[in-house]
Every structure is written in C-alpha cells, then in structure tokens.
Coordinates of C-alpha atoms in Angstrom, one line a residue:
X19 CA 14.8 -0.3 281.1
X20 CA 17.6 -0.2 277.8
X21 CA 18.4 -3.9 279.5
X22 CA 15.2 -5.0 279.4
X23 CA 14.8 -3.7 276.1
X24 CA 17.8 -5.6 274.7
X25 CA 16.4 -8.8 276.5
X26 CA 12.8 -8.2 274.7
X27 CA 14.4 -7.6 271.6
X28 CA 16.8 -10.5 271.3
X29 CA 13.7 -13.0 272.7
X30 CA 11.8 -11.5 269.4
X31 CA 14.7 -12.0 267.0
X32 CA 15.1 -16.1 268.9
X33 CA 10.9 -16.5 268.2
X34 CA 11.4 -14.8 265.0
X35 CA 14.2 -17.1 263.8
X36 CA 12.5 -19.9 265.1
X37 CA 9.4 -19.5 263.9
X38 CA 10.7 -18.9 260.3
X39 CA 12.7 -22.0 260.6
X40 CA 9.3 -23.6 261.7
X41 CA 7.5 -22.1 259.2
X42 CA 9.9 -23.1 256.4
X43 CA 8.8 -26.3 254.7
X44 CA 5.2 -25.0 254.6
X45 CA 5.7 -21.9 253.1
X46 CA 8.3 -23.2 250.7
X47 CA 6.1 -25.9 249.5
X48 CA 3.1 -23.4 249.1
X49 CA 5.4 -21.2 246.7
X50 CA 6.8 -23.8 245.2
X51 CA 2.8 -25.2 244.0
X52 CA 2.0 -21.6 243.0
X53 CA 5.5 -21.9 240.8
X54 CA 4.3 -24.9 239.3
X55 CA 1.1 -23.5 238.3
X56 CA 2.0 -20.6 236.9
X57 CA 4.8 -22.8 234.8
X58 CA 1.9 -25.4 234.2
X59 CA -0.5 -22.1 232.8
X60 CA 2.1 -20.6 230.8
X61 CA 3.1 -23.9 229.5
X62 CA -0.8 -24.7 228.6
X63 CA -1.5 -20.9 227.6
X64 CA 1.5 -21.4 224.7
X65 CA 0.6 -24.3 223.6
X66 CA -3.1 -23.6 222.8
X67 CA -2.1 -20.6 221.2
X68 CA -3.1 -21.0 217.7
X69 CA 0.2 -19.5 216.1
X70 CA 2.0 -22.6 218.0
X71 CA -0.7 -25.3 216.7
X72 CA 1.9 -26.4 213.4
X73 CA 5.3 -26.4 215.4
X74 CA 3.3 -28.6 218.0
X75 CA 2.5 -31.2 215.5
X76 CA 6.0 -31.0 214.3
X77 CA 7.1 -31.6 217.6
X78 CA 5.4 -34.1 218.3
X79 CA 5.8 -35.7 215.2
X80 CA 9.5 -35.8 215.9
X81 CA 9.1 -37.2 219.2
X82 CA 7.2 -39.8 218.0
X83 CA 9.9 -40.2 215.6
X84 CA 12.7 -40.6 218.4
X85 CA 10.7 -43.2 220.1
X86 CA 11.1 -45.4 217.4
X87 CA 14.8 -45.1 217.8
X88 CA 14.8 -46.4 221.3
X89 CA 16.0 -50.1 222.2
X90 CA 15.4 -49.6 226.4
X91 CA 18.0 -51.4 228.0
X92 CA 18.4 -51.8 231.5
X93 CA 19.7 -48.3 233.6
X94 CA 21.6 -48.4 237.0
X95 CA 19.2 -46.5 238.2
X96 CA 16.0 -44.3 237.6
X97 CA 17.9 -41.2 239.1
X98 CA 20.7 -42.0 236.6
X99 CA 22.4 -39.6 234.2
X100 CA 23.7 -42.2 232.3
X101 CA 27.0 -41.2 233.7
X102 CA 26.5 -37.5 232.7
X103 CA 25.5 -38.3 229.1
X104 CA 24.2 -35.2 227.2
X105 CA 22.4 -35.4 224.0
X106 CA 21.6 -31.8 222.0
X107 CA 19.1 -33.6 219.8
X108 CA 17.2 -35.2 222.8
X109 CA 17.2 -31.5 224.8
X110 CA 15.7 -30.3 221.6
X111 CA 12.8 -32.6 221.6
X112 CA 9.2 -31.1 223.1
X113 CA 11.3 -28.5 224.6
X114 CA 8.2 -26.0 223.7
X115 CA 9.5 -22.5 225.6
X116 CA 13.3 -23.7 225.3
X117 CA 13.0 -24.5 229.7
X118 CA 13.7 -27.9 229.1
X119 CA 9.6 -28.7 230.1
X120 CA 8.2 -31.2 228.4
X121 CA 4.8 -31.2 229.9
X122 CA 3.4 -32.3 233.1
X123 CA 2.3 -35.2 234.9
X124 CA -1.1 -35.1 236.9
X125 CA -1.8 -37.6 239.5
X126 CA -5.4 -37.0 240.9
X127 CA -5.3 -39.5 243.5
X128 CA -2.6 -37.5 245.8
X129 CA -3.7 -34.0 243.9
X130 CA -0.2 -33.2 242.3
X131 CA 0.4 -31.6 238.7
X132 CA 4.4 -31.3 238.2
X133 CA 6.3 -30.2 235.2
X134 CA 8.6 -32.7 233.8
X135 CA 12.1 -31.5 232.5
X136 CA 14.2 -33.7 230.2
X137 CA 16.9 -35.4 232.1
X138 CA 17.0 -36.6 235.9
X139 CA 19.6 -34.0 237.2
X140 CA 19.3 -32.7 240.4
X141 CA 18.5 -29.2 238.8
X142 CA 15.7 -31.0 237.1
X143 CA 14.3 -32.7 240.1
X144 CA 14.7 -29.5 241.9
X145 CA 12.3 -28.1 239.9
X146 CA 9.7 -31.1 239.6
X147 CA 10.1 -34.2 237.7
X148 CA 12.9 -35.6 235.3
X149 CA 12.2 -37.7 232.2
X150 CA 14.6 -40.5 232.4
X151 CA 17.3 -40.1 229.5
X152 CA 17.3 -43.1 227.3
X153 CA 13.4 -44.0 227.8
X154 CA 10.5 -43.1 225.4
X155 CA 10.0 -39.9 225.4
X156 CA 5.8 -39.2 227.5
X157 CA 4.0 -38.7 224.0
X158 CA 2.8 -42.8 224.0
X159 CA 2.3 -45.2 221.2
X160 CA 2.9 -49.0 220.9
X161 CA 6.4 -50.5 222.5
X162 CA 7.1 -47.6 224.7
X163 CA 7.8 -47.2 228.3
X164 CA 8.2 -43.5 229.7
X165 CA 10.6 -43.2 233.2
X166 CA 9.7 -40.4 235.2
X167 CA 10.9 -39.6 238.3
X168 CA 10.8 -37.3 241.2
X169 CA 11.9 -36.2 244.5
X170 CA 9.8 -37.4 248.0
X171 CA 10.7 -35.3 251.4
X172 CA 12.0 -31.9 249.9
X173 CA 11.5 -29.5 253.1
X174 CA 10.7 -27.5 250.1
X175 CA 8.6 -29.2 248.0
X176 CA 6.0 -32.3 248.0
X177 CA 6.6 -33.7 244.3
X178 CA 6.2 -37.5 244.6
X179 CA 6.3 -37.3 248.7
X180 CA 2.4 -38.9 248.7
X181 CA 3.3 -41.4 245.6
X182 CA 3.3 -44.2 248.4
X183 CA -0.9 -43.7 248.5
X184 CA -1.6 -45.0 244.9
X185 CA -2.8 -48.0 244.0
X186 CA -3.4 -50.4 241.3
X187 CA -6.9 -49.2 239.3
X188 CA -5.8 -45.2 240.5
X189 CA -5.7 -43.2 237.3
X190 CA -2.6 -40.2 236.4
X191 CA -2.1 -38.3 233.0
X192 CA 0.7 -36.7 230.7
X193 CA -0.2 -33.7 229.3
X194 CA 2.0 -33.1 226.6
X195 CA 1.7 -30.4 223.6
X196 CA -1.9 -30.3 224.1
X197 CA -2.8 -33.5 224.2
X198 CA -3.8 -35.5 227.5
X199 CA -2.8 -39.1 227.6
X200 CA -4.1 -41.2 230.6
X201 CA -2.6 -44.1 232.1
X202 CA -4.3 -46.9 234.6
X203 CA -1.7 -48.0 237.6
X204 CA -1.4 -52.2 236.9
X205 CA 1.5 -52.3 238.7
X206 CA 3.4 -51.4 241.7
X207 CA 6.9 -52.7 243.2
X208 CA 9.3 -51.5 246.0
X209 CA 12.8 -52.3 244.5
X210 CA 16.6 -51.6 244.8
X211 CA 18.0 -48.9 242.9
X212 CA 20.1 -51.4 240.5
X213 CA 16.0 -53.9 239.9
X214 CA 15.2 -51.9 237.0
X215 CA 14.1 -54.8 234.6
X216 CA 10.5 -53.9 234.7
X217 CA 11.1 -50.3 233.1
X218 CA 12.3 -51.9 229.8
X219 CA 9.9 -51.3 226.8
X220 CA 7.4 -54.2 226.3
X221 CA 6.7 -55.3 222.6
X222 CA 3.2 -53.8 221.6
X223 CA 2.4 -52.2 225.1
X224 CA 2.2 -48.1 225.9
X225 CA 3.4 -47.9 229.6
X226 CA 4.5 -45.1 231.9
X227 CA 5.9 -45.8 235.3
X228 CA 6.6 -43.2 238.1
X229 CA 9.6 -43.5 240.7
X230 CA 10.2 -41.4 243.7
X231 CA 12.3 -42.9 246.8
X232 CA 11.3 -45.1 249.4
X233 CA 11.3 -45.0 253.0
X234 CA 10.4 -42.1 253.0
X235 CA 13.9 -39.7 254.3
X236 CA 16.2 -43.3 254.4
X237 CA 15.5 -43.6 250.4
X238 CA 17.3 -47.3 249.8
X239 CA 14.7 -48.2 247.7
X240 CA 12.7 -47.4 244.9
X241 CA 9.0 -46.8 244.3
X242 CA 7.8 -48.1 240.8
X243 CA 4.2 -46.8 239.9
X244 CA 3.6 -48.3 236.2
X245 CA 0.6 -47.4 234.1
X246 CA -0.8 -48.6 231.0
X247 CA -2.8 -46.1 228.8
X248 CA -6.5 -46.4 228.5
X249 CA -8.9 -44.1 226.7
X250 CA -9.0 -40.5 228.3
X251 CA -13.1 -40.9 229.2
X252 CA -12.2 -44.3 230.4
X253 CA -9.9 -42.5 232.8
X254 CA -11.9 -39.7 234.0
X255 CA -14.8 -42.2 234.7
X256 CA -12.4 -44.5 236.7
X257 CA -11.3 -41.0 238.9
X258 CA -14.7 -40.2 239.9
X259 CA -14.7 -43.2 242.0
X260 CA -11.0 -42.8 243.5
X261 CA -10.7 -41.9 247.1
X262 CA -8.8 -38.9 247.4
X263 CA -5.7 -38.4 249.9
X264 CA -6.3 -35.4 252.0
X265 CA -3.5 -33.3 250.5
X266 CA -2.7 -30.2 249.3
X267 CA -4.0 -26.9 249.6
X268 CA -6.8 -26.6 252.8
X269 CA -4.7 -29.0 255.2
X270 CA -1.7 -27.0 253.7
X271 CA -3.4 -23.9 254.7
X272 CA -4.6 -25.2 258.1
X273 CA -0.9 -26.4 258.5
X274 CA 0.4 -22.7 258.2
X275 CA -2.1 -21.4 260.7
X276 CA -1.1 -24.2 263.1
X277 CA 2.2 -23.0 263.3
X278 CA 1.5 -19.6 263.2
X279 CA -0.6 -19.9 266.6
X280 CA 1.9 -22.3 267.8
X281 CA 4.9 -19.3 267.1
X282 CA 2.4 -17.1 269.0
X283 CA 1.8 -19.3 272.2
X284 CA 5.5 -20.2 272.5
X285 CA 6.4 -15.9 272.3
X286 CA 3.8 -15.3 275.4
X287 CA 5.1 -18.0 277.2
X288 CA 8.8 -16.9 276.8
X289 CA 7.6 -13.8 277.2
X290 CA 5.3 -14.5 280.9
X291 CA 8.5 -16.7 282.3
X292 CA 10.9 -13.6 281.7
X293 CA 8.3 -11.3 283.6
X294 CA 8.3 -13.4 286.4
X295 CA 12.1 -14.0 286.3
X296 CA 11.8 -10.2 286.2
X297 CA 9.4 -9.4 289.1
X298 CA 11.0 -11.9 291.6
X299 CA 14.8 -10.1 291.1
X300 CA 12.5 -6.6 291.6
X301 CA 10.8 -8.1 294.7
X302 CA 14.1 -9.8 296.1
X303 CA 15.9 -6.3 295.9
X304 CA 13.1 -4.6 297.4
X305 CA 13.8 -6.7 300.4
X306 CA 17.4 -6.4 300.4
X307 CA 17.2 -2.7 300.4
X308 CA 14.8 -3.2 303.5

C-alpha cells in the first residue's frame, strides 16, 4: 500500500505540475488585465480628483510645450532606446503618480486598454506599452506624431497580440490627464525594423501610430497602425459600427475551464492505466502462487 501511495502521490505532483504549466499563460494574462485595470482606475480615480485638476493643466501644458521642441527624425527602430538615452526632464513629463504612466491607450476593436509608460524598455513593455523616446509626447496637436509600442505573444500577457485584426476606418483613443483623444486608423504597413520613415512628424497633421511585432512569435517585422485624430463623437459613432474580435474576458474564461477539464481527464486516465497496470501484476502473481 506505502508503494502505491508514493506512486499516486508522485502521478498528482506530475498532473499538478503539468497542469499549472498548462494553465500558465491563461492565468497570467487574466492577472495581468485585472493589474491593468486597477492601474487604469487608480490612474483615472487621481486624475479626476479635484485637488489634482491645476497640476493637470500644468502638466499638460508642459507637454504641449515639449512637443513643440521635437524635430522627429528617423529611429532604428520603434523598440529603440536611442542607445540607452535617458532624459530627467522627459521622465518628468505626465508622470502623474511618479510610475512613469502616462495614460492609456484603448483599442475597442480587439478590446484592450493598456497603460503606457515613458520609454520602450523592456521593463516598460513588461508592464504594457512604451511611448517611443524622442516622438511627441500622446497629448495631440498640429505637427505631431506619437510612437507607441507594445509587446505581441507574452505567455503572460496579450498587449498588442490581436493588433494584426485592425483595420483602416477602426477607431482607438489616448486617454491622457483626463482628457480622451480619438484617432481613425488611415494607415497600415508591415515593415522592417530599420522602415521607420512613416513615423516622422508630418507638417500640420496630429497622428498616432501603434507597433507591436510581426509574425506573430518570429517578430522580423514590424506592425505600423497609424491614426489620425478626429472628433471624440465622430469616433464613438464610427465604433458602434466596428465588428468586434472575439477577445478577452468570456473566451478567456471559457479557455481556463477548457484546460481545467482537460487537466481533469488526463488525471483519470493516468490514473485508470495505472490501475490496470496494477490489477494485471495482482492477477499475474495470483497465478504464480497457484
């Protein structure tokens, strides 16, 4: 009986380990959304706080300021660091609960709302999206062009995983000190890393584009979703009519119970081969001893 004992307990701890390998990428992806929204709540709860209402006009005021600064040139890449480039004066900008979040991007079409952070770091895009260092910073106006990128793939996270499903005409917003500024896709390429003239500013225009890697787990290329900003009622009126991908939380749910049951079946049948493994020994030296 203590042999079969250790034999049931070490097929538990394999189905256990397994099963939590399995189980993984869905659960860590369902934490990691909860994360986000409790960032994205505290970050919304702050800012419409009235106390905070004057230092988030000065803030944004000072963005707006920095903007005017930027000259866009060309980048090596929209992952780039610009060779591990720091700037106190950027990290200072719409850094609202001193995190290093500036805001959030919301794209409706694939049902994802992720901080963005300043910088494209790996600990930023660990956490969601990075603002690209060097591009206007995601509060609009005339001659700007706002980089953001994230991860696609993380066994831990979705991010920009479904970016691949929007199209020209889908809508996404920045939400940014308060304020909601929406943005029509126009434009979409597949490009090498180093094919980075279409994120330069363009005289007069307010753009933001959106860059995650393409194929999806290879990651040779680049995805470039651009936007140009139209009125916020314009935008909402244009989202009614989008075709939602089938994301997020009830096939994310559905997804967990799948591999629950799946855990379960594979434990009774490990566990109905070893009891027949187990009654044909009995049987065989029941006939020996005979």
């Amino acid at each position: 009986m203590r042999k079969n004992a250790k034999k049931y307990l070490g097929l538990i701890l394999m189905f256990l380990v397994g099963l939590s390998i399995l189980l993984y990428p869905t659960v860590s992806n369902i934490w990691n959304q909860y994360r986000d929204s409790l960032l994205i709540s505290k970050y919304d709860s702050v800012v419409s706080s009235d106390t905070e209402s004057d230092q988030n006009a000065e803030m944004w005021k000072a963005a707006k300021e920095y903007n005017k600064q930027i000259k866009q040139e060309s980048v090596p890449d929209a992952f780039s660091v610009r060779d591990g480039q720091t700037d106190p004066v950027y990290e200072s900008l719409l850094n609202l609960n001193g995190d290093g979040m500036m805001g959030y991007v919301e794209v409706p079409m694939i049902g994802q709302s992720i901080p963005i952070y300043h910088y494209t770091t790996e600990e930023s895009l660990e956490k969601g999206a990075g603002h690209l260092f060097g591009s206007s910073l995601p509060v609009g106006g005339e001659s700007t062009h706002c980089i953001i990128s994230a991860h696609r793939g993380l066994p831990s996270a979705k991010l920009f995983t479904d970016l691949d499903r929007v199209e020209v005409g889908n809508v996404f917003y920045l939400h940014v000190l308060g304020q909601t500024l929406a943005y029509e896709a126009d434009l979409i390429q597949t490009v090498l890393p180093e094919e980075t003239s279409s994120l330069a500013i363009t005289e007069g225009e307010d753009y933001v584009t959106l860059i995650t890697c393409t194929p999806y787990a290879v990651n040779t290329h680049r995805i470039l979703v651009r936007g140009h900003r139209i009125p916020y009622e314009e935008a909402k009126e244009i989202e009614k009519t989008e075709k939602k991908v089938p994301v997020l939380a009830n096939p994310t749910k559905k997804m967990l119970l799948l591999c629950v049951v799946i855990g379960i079946v594979i434990a009774v049948v490990i566990v109905t081969i070893v009891n027949r493994v187990e009654d044909k020994k009995n049987r065989k030296k029941k006939r020996d001893k005979k």
